[in-house]
């Protein structure tokens, strides 16, 4: 994972805050592997692993995008979602992750998009990530590291698409831009 920082000491904090009534320690441990965004507002797509008393999971993608990043991703999904569609239909990716996570979804449609948009379910998302649980049997198997590495390889494919989506705007053809220009010109007359 070029550019990703694997923390050596900063795993998810084991101690709870003093105001927590559930005891001094958390009952889970996790690690988030990401790159530095260079901004205190934008986050970068990451890789994530967590173990708690009931669940073991591998995840990744962009879970807490900034408003600007969300705007960019939605614009890409509106104009040209082909890269994301291709990835989610890929046999290897689909064998590990069925669909994008649906934990952070708007109750209504996002502003500037209609309810009959073909990708409205993707546009309603506020986070673009995938995750999958593991059984304890897999966790304690000899091949677990290989399974996790392959999961993260697939997540890196998603992260590359999200990087492209968050750092650029989709190209709009001149024909698409013409009606807007003509309307403005008519309004000025």
mmCIF file with all atom_site columns, C-alpha atoms in Angstrom:
data_model
loop_
_atom_site.group_PDB
_atom_site.id
_atom_site.type_symbol
_atom_site.label_atom_id
_atom_site.label_alt_id
_atom_site.label_comp_id
_atom_site.label_asym_id
_atom_site.label_entity_id
_atom_site.label_seq_id
_atom_site.pdbx_PDB_ins_code
_atom_site.Cartn_x
_atom_site.Cartn_y
_atom_site.Cartn_z
_atom_site.occupancy
_atom_site.B_iso_or_equiv
_atom_site.pdbx_formal_charge
_atom_site.auth_seq_id
_atom_site.auth_comp_id
_atom_site.auth_asym_id
_atom_site.auth_atom_id
_atom_site.pdbx_PDB_model_num
ATOM 1   C CA . UNK A 1 1   ? 0.000   0.000   0.000   1.00 0.00 ? 1   UNK A CA 1
ATOM 2   C CA . UNK A 1 2   ? 2.245   2.832   -1.234  1.00 0.00 ? 2   UNK A CA 1
ATOM 3   C CA . UNK A 1 3   ? 1.942   5.977   0.852   1.00 0.00 ? 3   UNK A CA 1
ATOM 4   C CA . UNK A 1 4   ? -0.214  4.391   3.552   1.00 0.00 ? 4   UNK A CA 1
ATOM 5   C CA . UNK A 1 5   ? 1.062   4.717   7.112   1.00 0.00 ? 5   UNK A CA 1
ATOM 6   C CA . UNK A 1 6   ? 0.786   1.680   9.332   1.00 0.00 ? 6   UNK A CA 1
ATOM 7   C CA . UNK A 1 7   ? 0.688   3.031   12.881  1.00 0.00 ? 7   UNK A CA 1
ATOM 8   C CA . UNK A 1 8   ? 3.105   1.433   15.322  1.00 0.00 ? 8   UNK A CA 1
ATOM 9   C CA . UNK A 1 9   ? 1.626   2.837   18.531  1.00 0.00 ? 9   UNK A CA 1
ATOM 10  C CA . UNK A 1 10  ? -1.617  4.603   17.718  1.00 0.00 ? 10  UNK A CA 1
ATOM 11  C CA . UNK A 1 11  ? -4.165  1.847   17.480  1.00 0.00 ? 11  UNK A CA 1
ATOM 12  C CA . UNK A 1 12  ? -7.683  2.752   18.564  1.00 0.00 ? 12  UNK A CA 1
ATOM 13  C CA . UNK A 1 13  ? -7.417  3.975   22.151  1.00 0.00 ? 13  UNK A CA 1
ATOM 14  C CA . UNK A 1 14  ? -7.901  1.194   24.661  1.00 0.00 ? 14  UNK A CA 1
ATOM 15  C CA . UNK A 1 15  ? -8.783  3.526   27.528  1.00 0.00 ? 15  UNK A CA 1
ATOM 16  C CA . UNK A 1 16  ? -12.175 5.170   27.581  1.00 0.00 ? 16  UNK A CA 1
ATOM 17  C CA . UNK A 1 17  ? -12.646 8.788   28.563  1.00 0.00 ? 17  UNK A CA 1
ATOM 18  C CA . UNK A 1 18  ? -13.228 9.513   32.254  1.00 0.00 ? 18  UNK A CA 1
ATOM 19  C CA . UNK A 1 19  ? -16.865 10.375  31.575  1.00 0.00 ? 19  UNK A CA 1
ATOM 20  C CA . UNK A 1 20  ? -17.671 6.880   30.275  1.00 0.00 ? 20  UNK A CA 1
ATOM 21  C CA . UNK A 1 21  ? -19.772 4.769   32.623  1.00 0.00 ? 21  UNK A CA 1
ATOM 22  C CA . UNK A 1 22  ? -18.933 1.456   30.960  1.00 0.00 ? 22  UNK A CA 1
ATOM 23  C CA . UNK A 1 23  ? -15.574 1.058   32.673  1.00 0.00 ? 23  UNK A CA 1
ATOM 24  C CA . UNK A 1 24  ? -12.072 2.351   32.021  1.00 0.00 ? 24  UNK A CA 1
ATOM 25  C CA . UNK A 1 25  ? -11.270 0.150   28.984  1.00 0.00 ? 25  UNK A CA 1
ATOM 26  C CA . UNK A 1 26  ? -12.860 -0.389  25.600  1.00 0.00 ? 26  UNK A CA 1
ATOM 27  C CA . UNK A 1 27  ? -13.924 -3.899  24.699  1.00 0.00 ? 27  UNK A CA 1
ATOM 28  C CA . UNK A 1 28  ? -12.537 -3.653  21.163  1.00 0.00 ? 28  UNK A CA 1
ATOM 29  C CA . UNK A 1 29  ? -9.325  -2.823  19.351  1.00 0.00 ? 29  UNK A CA 1
ATOM 30  C CA . UNK A 1 30  ? -8.916  -1.517  15.828  1.00 0.00 ? 30  UNK A CA 1
ATOM 31  C CA . UNK A 1 31  ? -6.338  -0.127  13.465  1.00 0.00 ? 31  UNK A CA 1
ATOM 32  C CA . UNK A 1 32  ? -6.852  2.406   10.680  1.00 0.00 ? 32  UNK A CA 1
ATOM 33  C CA . UNK A 1 33  ? -4.250  2.646   7.940   1.00 0.00 ? 33  UNK A CA 1
ATOM 34  C CA . UNK A 1 34  ? -4.358  5.764   5.787   1.00 0.00 ? 34  UNK A CA 1
ATOM 35  C CA . UNK A 1 35  ? -2.406  8.483   4.041   1.00 0.00 ? 35  UNK A CA 1
ATOM 36  C CA . UNK A 1 36  ? -1.996  12.066  5.157   1.00 0.00 ? 36  UNK A CA 1
ATOM 37  C CA . UNK A 1 37  ? -4.476  14.319  3.372   1.00 0.00 ? 37  UNK A CA 1
ATOM 38  C CA . UNK A 1 38  ? -2.513  17.487  4.040   1.00 0.00 ? 38  UNK A CA 1
ATOM 39  C CA . UNK A 1 39  ? -5.717  19.080  5.299   1.00 0.00 ? 39  UNK A CA 1
ATOM 40  C CA . UNK A 1 40  ? -7.389  19.067  8.665   1.00 0.00 ? 40  UNK A CA 1
ATOM 41  C CA . UNK A 1 41  ? -10.818 18.884  7.012   1.00 0.00 ? 41  UNK A CA 1
ATOM 42  C CA . UNK A 1 42  ? -10.402 16.257  4.315   1.00 0.00 ? 42  UNK A CA 1
ATOM 43  C CA . UNK A 1 43  ? -9.800  12.633  5.128   1.00 0.00 ? 43  UNK A CA 1
ATOM 44  C CA . UNK A 1 44  ? -8.320  10.070  2.808   1.00 0.00 ? 44  UNK A CA 1
ATOM 45  C CA . UNK A 1 45  ? -9.710  6.652   1.943   1.00 0.00 ? 45  UNK A CA 1
ATOM 46  C CA . UNK A 1 46  ? -8.325  4.137   4.413   1.00 0.00 ? 46  UNK A CA 1
ATOM 47  C CA . UNK A 1 47  ? -7.976  0.482   5.368   1.00 0.00 ? 47  UNK A CA 1
ATOM 48  C CA . UNK A 1 48  ? -9.476  -0.655  8.668   1.00 0.00 ? 48  UNK A CA 1
ATOM 49  C CA . UNK A 1 49  ? -9.420  -3.779  10.853  1.00 0.00 ? 49  UNK A CA 1
ATOM 50  C CA . UNK A 1 50  ? -11.289 -4.313  14.131  1.00 0.00 ? 50  UNK A CA 1
ATOM 51  C CA . UNK A 1 51  ? -11.657 -7.052  16.719  1.00 0.00 ? 51  UNK A CA 1
ATOM 52  C CA . UNK A 1 52  ? -14.193 -6.977  19.528  1.00 0.00 ? 52  UNK A CA 1
ATOM 53  C CA . UNK A 1 53  ? -15.830 -9.600  21.707  1.00 0.00 ? 53  UNK A CA 1
ATOM 54  C CA . UNK A 1 54  ? -18.432 -10.436 19.040  1.00 0.00 ? 54  UNK A CA 1
ATOM 55  C CA . UNK A 1 55  ? -17.179 -9.187  15.671  1.00 0.00 ? 55  UNK A CA 1
ATOM 56  C CA . UNK A 1 56  ? -14.022 -9.284  13.607  1.00 0.00 ? 56  UNK A CA 1
ATOM 57  C CA . UNK A 1 57  ? -14.128 -7.140  10.497  1.00 0.00 ? 57  UNK A CA 1
ATOM 58  C CA . UNK A 1 58  ? -12.107 -5.749  7.641   1.00 0.00 ? 58  UNK A CA 1
ATOM 59  C CA . UNK A 1 59  ? -13.219 -2.496  6.029   1.00 0.00 ? 59  UNK A CA 1
ATOM 60  C CA . UNK A 1 60  ? -12.044 0.385   3.925   1.00 0.00 ? 60  UNK A CA 1
ATOM 61  C CA . UNK A 1 61  ? -13.017 3.300   1.767   1.00 0.00 ? 61  UNK A CA 1
ATOM 62  C CA . UNK A 1 62  ? -14.030 6.819   2.712   1.00 0.00 ? 62  UNK A CA 1
ATOM 63  C CA . UNK A 1 63  ? -16.126 6.809   5.887   1.00 0.00 ? 63  UNK A CA 1
ATOM 64  C CA . UNK A 1 64  ? -15.966 10.475  6.970   1.00 0.00 ? 64  UNK A CA 1
ATOM 65  C CA . UNK A 1 65  ? -15.637 12.602  3.804   1.00 0.00 ? 65  UNK A CA 1
ATOM 66  C CA . UNK A 1 66  ? -15.682 16.382  4.012   1.00 0.00 ? 66  UNK A CA 1
ATOM 67  C CA . UNK A 1 67  ? -18.523 18.324  2.387   1.00 0.00 ? 67  UNK A CA 1
ATOM 68  C CA . UNK A 1 68  ? -16.252 19.165  -0.535  1.00 0.00 ? 68  UNK A CA 1
ATOM 69  C CA . UNK A 1 69  ? -15.249 15.527  -1.028  1.00 0.00 ? 69  UNK A CA 1
ATOM 70  C CA . UNK A 1 70  ? -18.901 14.463  -0.865  1.00 0.00 ? 70  UNK A CA 1
ATOM 71  C CA . UNK A 1 71  ? -19.790 17.039  -3.518  1.00 0.00 ? 71  UNK A CA 1
ATOM 72  C CA . UNK A 1 72  ? -17.019 15.752  -5.816  1.00 0.00 ? 72  UNK A CA 1
ATOM 73  C CA . UNK A 1 73  ? -18.006 12.095  -5.394  1.00 0.00 ? 73  UNK A CA 1
ATOM 74  C CA . UNK A 1 74  ? -21.695 12.817  -6.038  1.00 0.00 ? 74  UNK A CA 1
ATOM 75  C CA . UNK A 1 75  ? -20.821 14.817  -9.146  1.00 0.00 ? 75  UNK A CA 1
ATOM 76  C CA . UNK A 1 76  ? -18.803 11.858  -10.466 1.00 0.00 ? 76  UNK A CA 1
ATOM 77  C CA . UNK A 1 77  ? -21.627 9.428   -9.695  1.00 0.00 ? 77  UNK A CA 1
ATOM 78  C CA . UNK A 1 78  ? -24.037 11.730  -11.505 1.00 0.00 ? 78  UNK A CA 1
ATOM 79  C CA . UNK A 1 79  ? -21.832 12.242  -14.588 1.00 0.00 ? 79  UNK A CA 1
ATOM 80  C CA . UNK A 1 80  ? -19.766 9.058   -14.982 1.00 0.00 ? 80  UNK A CA 1
ATOM 81  C CA . UNK A 1 81  ? -20.050 6.273   -12.385 1.00 0.00 ? 81  UNK A CA 1
ATOM 82  C CA . UNK A 1 82  ? -18.533 3.692   -14.758 1.00 0.00 ? 82  UNK A CA 1
ATOM 83  C CA . UNK A 1 83  ? -15.321 3.110   -12.747 1.00 0.00 ? 83  UNK A CA 1
ATOM 84  C CA . UNK A 1 84  ? -17.279 2.449   -9.556  1.00 0.00 ? 84  UNK A CA 1
ATOM 85  C CA . UNK A 1 85  ? -19.838 0.289   -11.384 1.00 0.00 ? 85  UNK A CA 1
ATOM 86  C CA . UNK A 1 86  ? -17.057 -1.743  -12.974 1.00 0.00 ? 86  UNK A CA 1
ATOM 87  C CA . UNK A 1 87  ? -15.387 -2.365  -9.629  1.00 0.00 ? 87  UNK A CA 1
ATOM 88  C CA . UNK A 1 88  ? -18.587 -3.369  -7.851  1.00 0.00 ? 88  UNK A CA 1
ATOM 89  C CA . UNK A 1 89  ? -19.405 -5.807  -10.680 1.00 0.00 ? 89  UNK A CA 1
ATOM 90  C CA . UNK A 1 90  ? -15.888 -7.297  -10.753 1.00 0.00 ? 90  UNK A CA 1
ATOM 91  C CA . UNK A 1 91  ? -16.037 -10.984 -9.802  1.00 0.00 ? 91  UNK A CA 1
ATOM 92  C CA . UNK A 1 92  ? -13.013 -10.875 -7.485  1.00 0.00 ? 92  UNK A CA 1
ATOM 93  C CA . UNK A 1 93  ? -14.220 -7.751  -5.660  1.00 0.00 ? 93  UNK A CA 1
ATOM 94  C CA . UNK A 1 94  ? -17.797 -9.001  -5.438  1.00 0.00 ? 94  UNK A CA 1
ATOM 95  C CA . UNK A 1 95  ? -16.681 -12.314 -3.912  1.00 0.00 ? 95  UNK A CA 1
ATOM 96  C CA . UNK A 1 96  ? -15.393 -10.370 -0.885  1.00 0.00 ? 96  UNK A CA 1
ATOM 97  C CA . UNK A 1 97  ? -17.629 -7.291  -0.689  1.00 0.00 ? 97  UNK A CA 1
ATOM 98  C CA . UNK A 1 98  ? -21.219 -7.465  -1.915  1.00 0.00 ? 98  UNK A CA 1
ATOM 99  C CA . UNK A 1 99  ? -22.039 -3.740  -1.979  1.00 0.00 ? 99  UNK A CA 1
ATOM 100 C CA . UNK A 1 100 ? -21.178 -0.349  -0.559  1.00 0.00 ? 100 UNK A CA 1
ATOM 101 C CA . UNK A 1 101 ? -21.902 0.122   3.138   1.00 0.00 ? 101 UNK A CA 1
ATOM 102 C CA . UNK A 1 102 ? -25.289 1.582   3.979   1.00 0.00 ? 102 UNK A CA 1
ATOM 103 C CA . UNK A 1 103 ? -24.725 2.812   7.520   1.00 0.00 ? 103 UNK A CA 1
ATOM 104 C CA . UNK A 1 104 ? -24.501 6.485   6.539   1.00 0.00 ? 104 UNK A CA 1
ATOM 105 C CA . UNK A 1 105 ? -27.372 7.269   4.150   1.00 0.00 ? 105 UNK A CA 1
ATOM 106 C CA . UNK A 1 106 ? -29.478 10.399  3.708   1.00 0.00 ? 106 UNK A CA 1
ATOM 107 C CA . UNK A 1 107 ? -33.186 10.013  4.495   1.00 0.00 ? 107 UNK A CA 1
ATOM 108 C CA . UNK A 1 108 ? -34.110 12.088  1.471   1.00 0.00 ? 108 UNK A CA 1
ATOM 109 C CA . UNK A 1 109 ? -32.448 12.807  -1.845  1.00 0.00 ? 109 UNK A CA 1
ATOM 110 C CA . UNK A 1 110 ? -29.384 15.065  -1.913  1.00 0.00 ? 110 UNK A CA 1
ATOM 111 C CA . UNK A 1 111 ? -29.899 18.632  -3.067  1.00 0.00 ? 111 UNK A CA 1
ATOM 112 C CA . UNK A 1 112 ? -29.597 19.145  -6.845  1.00 0.00 ? 112 UNK A CA 1
ATOM 113 C CA . UNK A 1 113 ? -30.494 15.536  -7.728  1.00 0.00 ? 113 UNK A CA 1
ATOM 114 C CA . UNK A 1 114 ? -33.880 14.087  -8.629  1.00 0.00 ? 114 UNK A CA 1
ATOM 115 C CA . UNK A 1 115 ? -35.437 11.001  -7.072  1.00 0.00 ? 115 UNK A CA 1
ATOM 116 C CA . UNK A 1 116 ? -35.648 9.292   -10.463 1.00 0.00 ? 116 UNK A CA 1
ATOM 117 C CA . UNK A 1 117 ? -31.862 9.430   -10.986 1.00 0.00 ? 117 UNK A CA 1
ATOM 118 C CA . UNK A 1 118 ? -30.622 5.918   -11.944 1.00 0.00 ? 118 UNK A CA 1
ATOM 119 C CA . UNK A 1 119 ? -27.946 6.005   -9.209  1.00 0.00 ? 119 UNK A CA 1
ATOM 120 C CA . UNK A 1 120 ? -30.004 7.741   -6.506  1.00 0.00 ? 120 UNK A CA 1
ATOM 121 C CA . UNK A 1 121 ? -29.083 5.079   -3.922  1.00 0.00 ? 121 UNK A CA 1
ATOM 122 C CA . UNK A 1 122 ? -25.375 5.854   -4.403  1.00 0.00 ? 122 UNK A CA 1
ATOM 123 C CA . UNK A 1 123 ? -26.056 9.587   -4.398  1.00 0.00 ? 123 UNK A CA 1
ATOM 124 C CA . UNK A 1 124 ? -27.865 9.310   -1.049  1.00 0.00 ? 124 UNK A CA 1
ATOM 125 C CA . UNK A 1 125 ? -24.770 7.812   0.584   1.00 0.00 ? 125 UNK A CA 1
ATOM 126 C CA . UNK A 1 126 ? -22.737 10.002  2.933   1.00 0.00 ? 126 UNK A CA 1
ATOM 127 C CA . UNK A 1 127 ? -19.870 7.512   3.073   1.00 0.00 ? 127 UNK A CA 1
ATOM 128 C CA . UNK A 1 128 ? -18.457 5.222   0.406   1.00 0.00 ? 128 UNK A CA 1
ATOM 129 C CA . UNK A 1 129 ? -16.934 2.152   2.040   1.00 0.00 ? 129 UNK A CA 1
ATOM 130 C CA . UNK A 1 130 ? -17.081 -1.637  2.101   1.00 0.00 ? 130 UNK A CA 1
ATOM 131 C CA . UNK A 1 131 ? -16.737 -4.058  4.990   1.00 0.00 ? 131 UNK A CA 1
ATOM 132 C CA . UNK A 1 132 ? -16.966 -7.731  5.743   1.00 0.00 ? 132 UNK A CA 1
ATOM 133 C CA . UNK A 1 133 ? -17.028 -9.792  8.926   1.00 0.00 ? 133 UNK A CA 1
ATOM 134 C CA . UNK A 1 134 ? -14.806 -12.764 9.745   1.00 0.00 ? 134 UNK A CA 1
ATOM 135 C CA . UNK A 1 135 ? -15.503 -15.759 11.935  1.00 0.00 ? 135 UNK A CA 1
ATOM 136 C CA . UNK A 1 136 ? -13.189 -16.564 14.842  1.00 0.00 ? 136 UNK A CA 1
ATOM 137 C CA . UNK A 1 137 ? -12.264 -19.746 13.000  1.00 0.00 ? 137 UNK A CA 1
ATOM 138 C CA . UNK A 1 138 ? -10.839 -17.708 10.115  1.00 0.00 ? 138 UNK A CA 1
ATOM 139 C CA . UNK A 1 139 ? -9.145  -15.270 12.519  1.00 0.00 ? 139 UNK A CA 1
ATOM 140 C CA . UNK A 1 140 ? -7.194  -18.079 14.191  1.00 0.00 ? 140 UNK A CA 1
ATOM 141 C CA . UNK A 1 141 ? -6.379  -19.944 10.964  1.00 0.00 ? 141 UNK A CA 1
ATOM 142 C CA . UNK A 1 142 ? -2.888  -19.937 9.445   1.00 0.00 ? 142 UNK A CA 1
ATOM 143 C CA . UNK A 1 143 ? -4.170  -18.311 6.276   1.00 0.00 ? 143 UNK A CA 1
ATOM 144 C CA . UNK A 1 144 ? -5.819  -15.312 7.965   1.00 0.00 ? 144 UNK A CA 1
ATOM 145 C CA . UNK A 1 145 ? -3.026  -12.906 7.046   1.00 0.00 ? 145 UNK A CA 1
ATOM 146 C CA . UNK A 1 146 ? -3.398  -13.890 3.375   1.00 0.00 ? 146 UNK A CA 1
ATOM 147 C CA . UNK A 1 147 ? -7.178  -13.361 3.560   1.00 0.00 ? 147 UNK A CA 1
ATOM 148 C CA . UNK A 1 148 ? -6.759  -9.916  5.127   1.00 0.00 ? 148 UNK A CA 1
ATOM 149 C CA . UNK A 1 149 ? -4.068  -8.919  2.619   1.00 0.00 ? 149 UNK A CA 1
ATOM 150 C CA . UNK A 1 150 ? -6.312  -9.892  -0.284  1.00 0.00 ? 150 UNK A CA 1
ATOM 151 C CA . UNK A 1 151 ? -9.231  -7.975  1.251   1.00 0.00 ? 151 UNK A CA 1
ATOM 152 C CA . UNK A 1 152 ? -7.081  -4.883  1.562   1.00 0.00 ? 152 UNK A CA 1
ATOM 153 C CA . UNK A 1 153 ? -5.823  -5.287  -2.032  1.00 0.00 ? 153 UNK A CA 1
ATOM 154 C CA . UNK A 1 154 ? -9.425  -5.147  -3.196  1.00 0.00 ? 154 UNK A CA 1
ATOM 155 C CA . UNK A 1 155 ? -10.165 -2.171  -0.929  1.00 0.00 ? 155 UNK A CA 1
ATOM 156 C CA . UNK A 1 156 ? -7.140  -0.360  -2.399  1.00 0.00 ? 156 UNK A CA 1
ATOM 157 C CA . UNK A 1 157 ? -8.868  -0.629  -5.792  1.00 0.00 ? 157 UNK A CA 1
ATOM 158 C CA . UNK A 1 158 ? -11.893 1.162   -4.320  1.00 0.00 ? 158 UNK A CA 1
ATOM 159 C CA . UNK A 1 159 ? -9.637  3.736   -2.647  1.00 0.00 ? 159 UNK A CA 1
ATOM 160 C CA . UNK A 1 160 ? -7.941  4.572   -5.976  1.00 0.00 ? 160 UNK A CA 1
ATOM 161 C CA . UNK A 1 161 ? -11.355 5.298   -7.519  1.00 0.00 ? 161 UNK A CA 1
ATOM 162 C CA . UNK A 1 162 ? -12.370 7.407   -4.511  1.00 0.00 ? 162 UNK A CA 1
ATOM 163 C CA . UNK A 1 163 ? -9.068  9.310   -4.783  1.00 0.00 ? 163 UNK A CA 1
ATOM 164 C CA . UNK A 1 164 ? -9.853  10.096  -8.411  1.00 0.00 ? 164 UNK A CA 1
ATOM 165 C CA . UNK A 1 165 ? -13.411 11.124  -7.524  1.00 0.00 ? 165 UNK A CA 1
ATOM 166 C CA . UNK A 1 166 ? -12.432 13.383  -4.621  1.00 0.00 ? 166 UNK A CA 1
ATOM 167 C CA . UNK A 1 167 ? -9.546  15.143  -6.329  1.00 0.00 ? 167 UNK A CA 1
ATOM 168 C CA . UNK A 1 168 ? -11.118 16.077  -9.652  1.00 0.00 ? 168 UNK A CA 1
ATOM 169 C CA . UNK A 1 169 ? -14.356 17.032  -11.346 1.00 0.00 ? 169 UNK A CA 1
ATOM 170 C CA . UNK A 1 170 ? -15.819 14.922  -14.158 1.00 0.00 ? 170 UNK A CA 1
ATOM 171 C CA . UNK A 1 171 ? -15.354 16.321  -17.629 1.00 0.00 ? 171 UNK A CA 1
ATOM 172 C CA . UNK A 1 172 ? -18.520 17.912  -18.979 1.00 0.00 ? 172 UNK A CA 1
ATOM 173 C CA . UNK A 1 173 ? -18.981 18.078  -22.720 1.00 0.00 ? 173 UNK A CA 1
ATOM 174 C CA . UNK A 1 174 ? -19.465 21.427  -24.420 1.00 0.00 ? 174 UNK A CA 1
ATOM 175 C CA . UNK A 1 175 ? -22.931 20.321  -25.533 1.00 0.00 ? 175 UNK A CA 1
ATOM 176 C CA . UNK A 1 176 ? -23.975 19.724  -21.901 1.00 0.00 ? 176 UNK A CA 1
ATOM 177 C CA . UNK A 1 177 ? -22.781 23.200  -20.968 1.00 0.00 ? 177 UNK A CA 1
ATOM 178 C CA . UNK A 1 178 ? -24.493 25.038  -23.849 1.00 0.00 ? 178 UNK A CA 1
ATOM 179 C CA . UNK A 1 179 ? -28.101 25.141  -22.585 1.00 0.00 ? 179 UNK A CA 1
ATOM 180 C CA . UNK A 1 180 ? -26.960 26.696  -19.301 1.00 0.00 ? 180 UNK A CA 1
ATOM 181 C CA . UNK A 1 181 ? -25.011 29.415  -21.144 1.00 0.00 ? 181 UNK A CA 1
ATOM 182 C CA . UNK A 1 182 ? -27.946 30.166  -23.456 1.00 0.00 ? 182 UNK A CA 1
ATOM 183 C CA . UNK A 1 183 ? -30.355 30.434  -20.534 1.00 0.00 ? 183 UNK A CA 1
ATOM 184 C CA . UNK A 1 184 ? -28.104 32.912  -18.766 1.00 0.00 ? 184 UNK A CA 1
ATOM 185 C CA . UNK A 1 185 ? -27.721 34.975  -21.916 1.00 0.00 ? 185 UNK A CA 1
ATOM 186 C CA . UNK A 1 186 ? -31.500 35.108  -22.377 1.00 0.00 ? 186 UNK A CA 1
ATOM 187 C CA . UNK A 1 187 ? -31.981 36.170  -18.751 1.00 0.00 ? 187 UNK A CA 1
ATOM 188 C CA . UNK A 1 188 ? -29.683 39.165  -19.273 1.00 0.00 ? 188 UNK A CA 1
ATOM 189 C CA . UNK A 1 189 ? -31.645 40.483  -22.273 1.00 0.00 ? 189 UNK A CA 1
#
